[in-house]
Amino acid sequence: MNIEEAIRTRRSIRAYEDKPLEDEKLQAVLEAARLAPSAKNDQDCKFLVVRDAATRAKLVDACKGQRFVAQASAVIAGCSLEPERTMSSGLRSGPIDLAIAIDHMTLRARELGLGTCWIGAFDQDQAKKILGIPEGVQIVQFMVLGYPSEDPKPRHRKPLDEIVCYEQWS
Ligand SMILES: Cc1cc2nc3c(=O)[nH]c(=O)nc-3n(C[C@H](O)[C@H](O)[C@H](O)COP(=O)(O)O)c2cc1C
């Protein structure tokens, strides 16, 4: 599968098979995150991988009752170690760095026949408590990972001419 195909066919997967995730595949997905670019190459990312079923079950509640969080083989918390760090644009770099790394993971997972879903709906304090994450660290996103048991149709995207303009704002 080439990059174009992975981009075109990736979907958010919310139903997973009860099938163990091979360590090599998990490592390959994490390696895609490691290779992602980051602001000033600071690599302000840490990934906490949760495979334990009891912990995943606890995370369902912290993730606003999204049950498939417990169904997938792994849940990965993408964390920023310096959540207050800003760039000269005034924007915080942590969420941007994490978003790139997670997107790399979703595409590599797709190539490996795995499904993923971003989880942005979660209670920060509750999730941190469950996972023993220290005060100064922020969870930016969770990503669930496992073998998909659904094959959703592509979701609507705006056409290019609606999201792109050239030379001057219009
Ligand atoms: C930042 C972010 C947060 C998201 N949070 C959730 C979430 O909490 N639960 C969920 O089921 N999907 C979540 N999604 C997935 C989106 O709903 C999904 O990407 C969108 O509907 C487009 O569908 P597709 O990924 O299949 O193309 C999130 C996606 C992003 C990028």
PDB file of C-alpha atoms and ligand atoms in Angstrom:
ATOM      1  CA  MET A   1       0.000   0.000   0.000  1.00  0.00           C
ATOM      2  CA  ASN A   2       1.425   3.390  -0.932  1.00  0.00           C
ATOM      3  CA  ILE A   3       0.916   6.624   1.022  1.00  0.00           C
ATOM      4  CA  GLU A   4      -1.842   7.876  -1.255  1.00  0.00           C
ATOM      5  CA  GLU A   5      -3.819   4.669  -0.731  1.00  0.00           C
ATOM      6  CA  ALA A   6      -3.308   4.737   3.034  1.00  0.00           C
ATOM      7  CA  ILE A   7      -4.493   8.365   3.180  1.00  0.00           C
ATOM      8  CA  ARG A   8      -7.463   7.646   0.949  1.00  0.00           C
ATOM      9  CA  THR A   9      -8.651   4.484   2.685  1.00  0.00           C
ATOM     10  CA  ARG A  10      -7.989   5.241   6.370  1.00  0.00           C
ATOM     11  CA  ARG A  11     -11.181   5.508   8.439  1.00  0.00           C
ATOM     12  CA  SER A  12     -11.950   6.046  12.078  1.00  0.00           C
ATOM     13  CA  ILE A  13     -12.684   2.539  13.335  1.00  0.00           C
ATOM     14  CA  ARG A  14     -15.096   2.119  16.235  1.00  0.00           C
ATOM     15  CA  ALA A  15     -15.537  -1.677  16.236  1.00  0.00           C
ATOM     16  CA  TYR A  16     -12.670  -4.095  16.774  1.00  0.00           C
ATOM     17  CA  GLU A  17     -12.020  -7.826  16.559  1.00  0.00           C
ATOM     18  CA  ASP A  18     -11.039  -9.728  19.663  1.00  0.00           C
ATOM     19  CA  LYS A  19      -7.679 -10.550  18.113  1.00  0.00           C
ATOM     20  CA  PRO A  20      -4.291  -9.965  19.755  1.00  0.00           C
ATOM     21  CA  LEU A  21      -2.108  -7.258  18.311  1.00  0.00           C
ATOM     22  CA  GLU A  22       1.369  -8.523  17.444  1.00  0.00           C
ATOM     23  CA  ASP A  23       4.244  -6.759  19.215  1.00  0.00           C
ATOM     24  CA  GLU A  24       6.041  -6.158  15.914  1.00  0.00           C
ATOM     25  CA  LYS A  25       3.017  -4.313  14.535  1.00  0.00           C
ATOM     26  CA  LEU A  26       2.674  -2.213  17.659  1.00  0.00           C
ATOM     27  CA  GLN A  27       6.370  -1.334  17.497  1.00  0.00           C
ATOM     28  CA  ALA A  28       6.072  -0.436  13.808  1.00  0.00           C
ATOM     29  CA  VAL A  29       3.193   1.926  14.561  1.00  0.00           C
ATOM     30  CA  LEU A  30       5.125   3.541  17.427  1.00  0.00           C
ATOM     31  CA  GLU A  31       8.172   3.902  15.188  1.00  0.00           C
ATOM     32  CA  ALA A  32       6.046   5.965  12.787  1.00  0.00           C
ATOM     33  CA  ALA A  33       5.341   8.346  15.673  1.00  0.00           C
ATOM     34  CA  ARG A  34       9.018   8.503  16.593  1.00  0.00           C
ATOM     35  CA  LEU A  35       9.938   9.590  13.064  1.00  0.00           C
ATOM     36  CA  ALA A  36       7.369  12.401  12.914  1.00  0.00           C
ATOM     37  CA  PRO A  37       8.589  15.993  12.664  1.00  0.00           C
ATOM     38  CA  SER A  38       8.202  18.333  15.644  1.00  0.00           C
ATOM     39  CA  ALA A  39       8.702  22.010  16.440  1.00  0.00           C
ATOM     40  CA  LYS A  40      12.458  22.677  16.718  1.00  0.00           C
ATOM     41  CA  ASN A  41      12.815  18.894  16.671  1.00  0.00           C
ATOM     42  CA  ASP A  42      12.180  19.035  20.408  1.00  0.00           C
ATOM     43  CA  GLN A  43      10.161  15.800  20.242  1.00  0.00           C
ATOM     44  CA  ASP A  44       7.993  16.870  23.118  1.00  0.00           C
ATOM     45  CA  CYS A  45       5.974  13.659  22.943  1.00  0.00           C
ATOM     46  CA  LYS A  46       5.569  10.636  25.121  1.00  0.00           C
ATOM     47  CA  PHE A  47       3.304   7.724  24.281  1.00  0.00           C
ATOM     48  CA  LEU A  48       1.784   5.604  27.002  1.00  0.00           C
ATOM     49  CA  VAL A  49       0.610   2.296  25.573  1.00  0.00           C
ATOM     50  CA  VAL A  50      -2.186   0.558  27.458  1.00  0.00           C
ATOM     51  CA  ARG A  51      -2.773  -3.090  26.590  1.00  0.00           C
ATOM     52  CA  ASP A  52      -4.097  -4.261  29.952  1.00  0.00           C
ATOM     53  CA  ALA A  53      -7.828  -5.023  29.614  1.00  0.00           C
ATOM     54  CA  ALA A  54      -8.756  -3.806  33.104  1.00  0.00           C
ATOM     55  CA  THR A  55      -7.064  -0.437  32.532  1.00  0.00           C
ATOM     56  CA  ARG A  56      -8.684  -0.074  29.117  1.00  0.00           C
ATOM     57  CA  ALA A  57     -12.054  -0.756  30.728  1.00  0.00           C
ATOM     58  CA  LYS A  58     -11.408   2.029  33.245  1.00  0.00           C
ATOM     59  CA  LEU A  59     -10.557   4.389  30.397  1.00  0.00           C
ATOM     60  CA  VAL A  60     -14.020   3.926  28.843  1.00  0.00           C
ATOM     61  CA  ASP A  61     -15.493   6.052  31.592  1.00  0.00           C
ATOM     62  CA  ALA A  62     -12.767   8.700  31.262  1.00  0.00           C
ATOM     63  CA  CYS A  63     -13.461   8.703  27.497  1.00  0.00           C
ATOM     64  CA  LYS A  64     -17.098   9.660  27.974  1.00  0.00           C
ATOM     65  CA  GLY A  65     -18.416   6.091  27.721  1.00  0.00           C
ATOM     66  CA  GLN A  66     -16.896   5.304  24.315  1.00  0.00           C
ATOM     67  CA  ARG A  67     -17.010   1.506  24.683  1.00  0.00           C
ATOM     68  CA  PHE A  68     -14.765   0.645  21.761  1.00  0.00           C
ATOM     69  CA  VAL A  69     -11.881   2.074  23.798  1.00  0.00           C
ATOM     70  CA  ALA A  70     -11.970  -1.195  25.765  1.00  0.00           C
ATOM     71  CA  GLN A  71     -12.629  -3.326  22.693  1.00  0.00           C
ATOM     72  CA  ALA A  72      -9.479  -2.396  20.777  1.00  0.00           C
ATOM     73  CA  SER A  73      -6.238  -4.235  21.637  1.00  0.00           C
ATOM     74  CA  ALA A  74      -4.379  -1.101  22.651  1.00  0.00           C
ATOM     75  CA  VAL A  75      -5.049   2.456  23.670  1.00  0.00           C
ATOM     76  CA  ILE A  76      -2.225   4.929  23.260  1.00  0.00           C
ATOM     77  CA  ALA A  77      -2.174   8.161  25.228  1.00  0.00           C
ATOM     78  CA  GLY A  78      -0.270  10.819  23.272  1.00  0.00           C
ATOM     79  CA  CYS A  79       1.188  13.155  25.895  1.00  0.00           C
ATOM     80  CA  SER A  80       2.960  16.512  25.846  1.00  0.00           C
ATOM     81  CA  LEU A  81       5.717  16.907  28.432  1.00  0.00           C
ATOM     82  CA  GLU A  82       5.847  20.699  28.077  1.00  0.00           C
ATOM     83  CA  PRO A  83       2.229  21.635  27.404  1.00  0.00           C
ATOM     84  CA  GLU A  84       2.798  25.370  27.962  1.00  0.00           C
ATOM     85  CA  ARG A  85       5.535  25.662  25.329  1.00  0.00           C
ATOM     86  CA  THR A  86       4.623  28.100  22.562  1.00  0.00           C
ATOM     87  CA  MET A  87       6.085  28.936  19.161  1.00  0.00           C
ATOM     88  CA  SER A  88       6.715  32.493  17.918  1.00  0.00           C
ATOM     89  CA  SER A  89       3.267  32.348  16.295  1.00  0.00           C
ATOM     90  CA  GLY A  90       1.826  32.205  19.806  1.00  0.00           C
ATOM     91  CA  LEU A  91       0.461  28.724  19.217  1.00  0.00           C
ATOM     92  CA  ARG A  92       1.254  25.858  21.524  1.00  0.00           C
ATOM     93  CA  SER A  93       3.520  23.324  19.875  1.00  0.00           C
ATOM     94  CA  GLY A  94       2.560  20.260  21.957  1.00  0.00           C
ATOM     95  CA  PRO A  95      -0.834  19.553  20.402  1.00  0.00           C
ATOM     96  CA  ILE A  96       0.583  20.155  16.923  1.00  0.00           C
ATOM     97  CA  ASP A  97       3.533  17.800  17.466  1.00  0.00           C
ATOM     98  CA  LEU A  98       1.233  15.160  18.884  1.00  0.00           C
ATOM     99  CA  ALA A  99      -1.269  15.528  16.036  1.00  0.00           C
ATOM    100  CA  ILE A 100       1.443  14.895  13.461  1.00  0.00           C
ATOM    101  CA  ALA A 101       2.779  11.880  15.350  1.00  0.00           C
ATOM    102  CA  ILE A 102      -0.689  10.406  15.764  1.00  0.00           C
ATOM    103  CA  ASP A 103      -1.495  10.939  12.110  1.00  0.00           C
ATOM    104  CA  HIS A 104       1.709   9.089  11.192  1.00  0.00           C
ATOM    105  CA  MET A 105       0.563   6.237  13.412  1.00  0.00           C
ATOM    106  CA  THR A 106      -2.904   6.070  11.869  1.00  0.00           C
ATOM    107  CA  LEU A 107      -1.461   5.805   8.370  1.00  0.00           C
ATOM    108  CA  ARG A 108       1.176   3.219   9.271  1.00  0.00           C
ATOM    109  CA  ALA A 109      -1.512   1.237  11.090  1.00  0.00           C
ATOM    110  CA  ARG A 110      -3.669   1.347   7.988  1.00  0.00           C
ATOM    111  CA  GLU A 111      -0.788  -0.002   5.929  1.00  0.00           C
ATOM    112  CA  LEU A 112      -0.425  -2.873   8.406  1.00  0.00           C
ATOM    113  CA  GLY A 113      -4.128  -3.776   8.206  1.00  0.00           C
ATOM    114  CA  LEU A 114      -4.932  -2.231  11.582  1.00  0.00           C
ATOM    115  CA  GLY A 115      -7.673   0.203  12.525  1.00  0.00           C
ATOM    116  CA  THR A 116      -7.364   3.338  14.609  1.00  0.00           C
ATOM    117  CA  CYS A 117      -9.516   6.060  16.047  1.00  0.00           C
ATOM    118  CA  TRP A 118      -8.552   9.386  17.553  1.00  0.00           C
ATOM    119  CA  ILE A 119     -10.124  10.064  20.932  1.00  0.00           C
ATOM    120  CA  GLY A 120     -10.332  13.725  21.814  1.00  0.00           C
ATOM    121  CA  ALA A 121     -13.402  13.400  24.016  1.00  0.00           C
ATOM    122  CA  PHE A 122     -11.986  12.480  27.421  1.00  0.00           C
ATOM    123  CA  ASP A 123     -11.693  13.815  30.925  1.00  0.00           C
ATOM    124  CA  GLN A 124      -8.085  14.952  31.366  1.00  0.00           C
ATOM    125  CA  ASP A 125      -7.929  14.602  35.165  1.00  0.00           C
ATOM    126  CA  GLN A 126      -9.731  11.273  35.302  1.00  0.00           C
ATOM    127  CA  ALA A 127      -7.585   9.757  32.551  1.00  0.00           C
ATOM    128  CA  LYS A 128      -4.351  11.039  34.125  1.00  0.00           C
ATOM    129  CA  LYS A 129      -5.319   9.545  37.458  1.00  0.00           C
ATOM    130  CA  ILE A 130      -6.058   6.128  35.945  1.00  0.00           C
ATOM    131  CA  LEU A 131      -2.709   6.105  34.144  1.00  0.00           C
ATOM    132  CA  GLY A 132      -0.549   7.661  36.876  1.00  0.00           C
ATOM    133  CA  ILE A 133       0.437  10.573  34.652  1.00  0.00           C
ATOM    134  CA  PRO A 134       2.144  13.371  36.614  1.00  0.00           C
ATOM    135  CA  GLU A 135       0.714  16.877  37.086  1.00  0.00           C
ATOM    136  CA  GLY A 136       2.777  18.816  34.512  1.00  0.00           C
ATOM    137  CA  VAL A 137       2.170  16.362  31.677  1.00  0.00           C
ATOM    138  CA  GLN A 138      -0.879  16.769  29.440  1.00  0.00           C
ATOM    139  CA  ILE A 139      -2.681  14.091  27.466  1.00  0.00           C
ATOM    140  CA  VAL A 140      -3.293  15.623  24.043  1.00  0.00           C
ATOM    141  CA  GLN A 141      -5.174  12.709  22.486  1.00  0.00           C
ATOM    142  CA  PHE A 142      -5.812   9.025  22.857  1.00  0.00           C
ATOM    143  CA  MET A 143      -5.555   6.726  19.872  1.00  0.00           C
ATOM    144  CA  VAL A 144      -7.129   3.291  19.873  1.00  0.00           C
ATOM    145  CA  LEU A 145      -5.506   0.553  17.830  1.00  0.00           C
ATOM    146  CA  GLY A 146      -6.530  -2.952  16.848  1.00  0.00           C
ATOM    147  CA  TYR A 147      -7.926  -5.185  14.143  1.00  0.00           C
ATOM    148  CA  PRO A 148     -11.039  -3.594  12.642  1.00  0.00           C
ATOM    149  CA  SER A 149     -14.339  -5.442  12.567  1.00  0.00           C
ATOM    150  CA  GLU A 150     -16.053  -2.823  10.430  1.00  0.00           C
ATOM    151  CA  ASP A 151     -15.301  -1.267   7.072  1.00  0.00           C
ATOM    152  CA  PRO A 152     -16.921   2.163   7.105  1.00  0.00           C
ATOM    153  CA  LYS A 153     -17.630   4.130   3.985  1.00  0.00           C
ATOM    154  CA  PRO A 154     -15.618   7.310   3.416  1.00  0.00           C
ATOM    155  CA  ARG A 155     -16.943  10.262   5.401  1.00  0.00           C
ATOM    156  CA  HIS A 156     -17.824  13.510   3.688  1.00  0.00           C
ATOM    157  CA  ARG A 157     -15.022  15.937   2.941  1.00  0.00           C
ATOM    158  CA  LYS A 158     -15.396  19.485   1.633  1.00  0.00           C
ATOM    159  CA  PRO A 159     -14.209  19.929  -1.956  1.00  0.00           C
ATOM    160  CA  LEU A 160     -10.740  21.434  -2.482  1.00  0.00           C
ATOM    161  CA  ASP A 161     -12.080  24.720  -3.854  1.00  0.00           C
ATOM    162  CA  GLU A 162     -13.876  25.268  -0.550  1.00  0.00           C
ATOM    163  CA  ILE A 163     -10.778  24.843   1.601  1.00  0.00           C
ATOM    164  CA  VAL A 164      -8.041  26.320  -0.596  1.00  0.00           C
ATOM    165  CA  CYS A 165      -7.416  29.796  -1.964  1.00  0.00           C
ATOM    166  CA  TYR A 166      -4.380  31.117  -3.803  1.00  0.00           C
ATOM    167  CA  GLU A 167      -2.089  34.156  -3.409  1.00  0.00           C
ATOM    168  CA  GLN A 168      -4.634  36.314  -1.531  1.00  0.00           C
ATOM    169  CA  TRP A 169      -7.323  35.386   0.950  1.00  0.00           C
ATOM    170  CA  SER A 170     -10.679  34.892  -0.696  1.00  0.00           C
TER     171      SER A 170
HETATM  172  C1  LIG B   1      -8.750  15.734  17.132  1.00  0.00           C
HETATM  173  C2  LIG B   1      -9.736  14.616  16.890  1.00  0.00           C
HETATM  174  C3  LIG B   1     -10.517  14.153  17.941  1.00  0.00           C
HETATM  175  C4  LIG B   1     -11.408  13.093  17.731  1.00  0.00           C
HETATM  176  N1  LIG B   1     -12.104  12.564  18.785  1.00  0.00           N
HETATM  177  C5  LIG B   1     -12.911  11.508  18.593  1.00  0.00           C
HETATM  178  C6  LIG B   1     -13.567  10.878  19.687  1.00  0.00           C
HETATM  179  O1  LIG B   1     -13.429  11.248  20.849  1.00  0.00           O
HETATM  180  N2  LIG B   1     -14.365   9.815  19.412  1.00  0.00           N
HETATM  181  C7  LIG B   1     -14.550   9.322  18.153  1.00  0.00           C
HETATM  182  O2  LIG B   1     -15.268   8.342  17.988  1.00  0.00           O
HETATM  183  N3  LIG B   1     -13.921   9.890  17.083  1.00  0.00           N
HETATM  184  C8  LIG B   1     -13.109  10.954  17.276  1.00  0.00           C
HETATM  185  N4  LIG B   1     -12.446  11.511  16.218  1.00  0.00           N
HETATM  186  C9  LIG B   1     -12.629  10.958  14.856  1.00  0.00           C
HETATM  187  C10 LIG B   1     -13.453  11.902  13.967  1.00  0.00           C
HETATM  188  O3  LIG B   1     -14.795  11.867  14.370  1.00  0.00           O
HETATM  189  C11 LIG B   1     -13.266  11.432  12.498  1.00  0.00           C
HETATM  190  O4  LIG B   1     -11.923  11.577  12.136  1.00  0.00           O
HETATM  191  C12 LIG B   1     -14.139  12.204  11.527  1.00  0.00           C
HETATM  192  O5  LIG B   1     -15.508  11.992  11.786  1.00  0.00           O
HETATM  193  C13 LIG B   1     -13.872  11.810  10.071  1.00  0.00           C
HETATM  194  O6  LIG B   1     -14.039  10.427   9.907  1.00  0.00           O
HETATM  195  P1  LIG B   1     -12.838   9.509   9.366  1.00  0.00           P
HETATM  196  O7  LIG B   1     -11.720   9.583  10.360  1.00  0.00           O
HETATM  197  O8  LIG B   1     -13.393   8.108   9.286  1.00  0.00           O
HETATM  198  O9  LIG B   1     -12.432  10.028   8.025  1.00  0.00           O
HETATM  199  C14 LIG B   1     -11.545  12.545  16.419  1.00  0.00           C
HETATM  200  C15 LIG B   1     -10.740  13.021  15.387  1.00  0.00           C
HETATM  201  C16 LIG B   1      -9.841  14.028  15.614  1.00  0.00           C
HETATM  202  C17 LIG B   1      -8.944  14.472  14.479  1.00  0.00           C
END
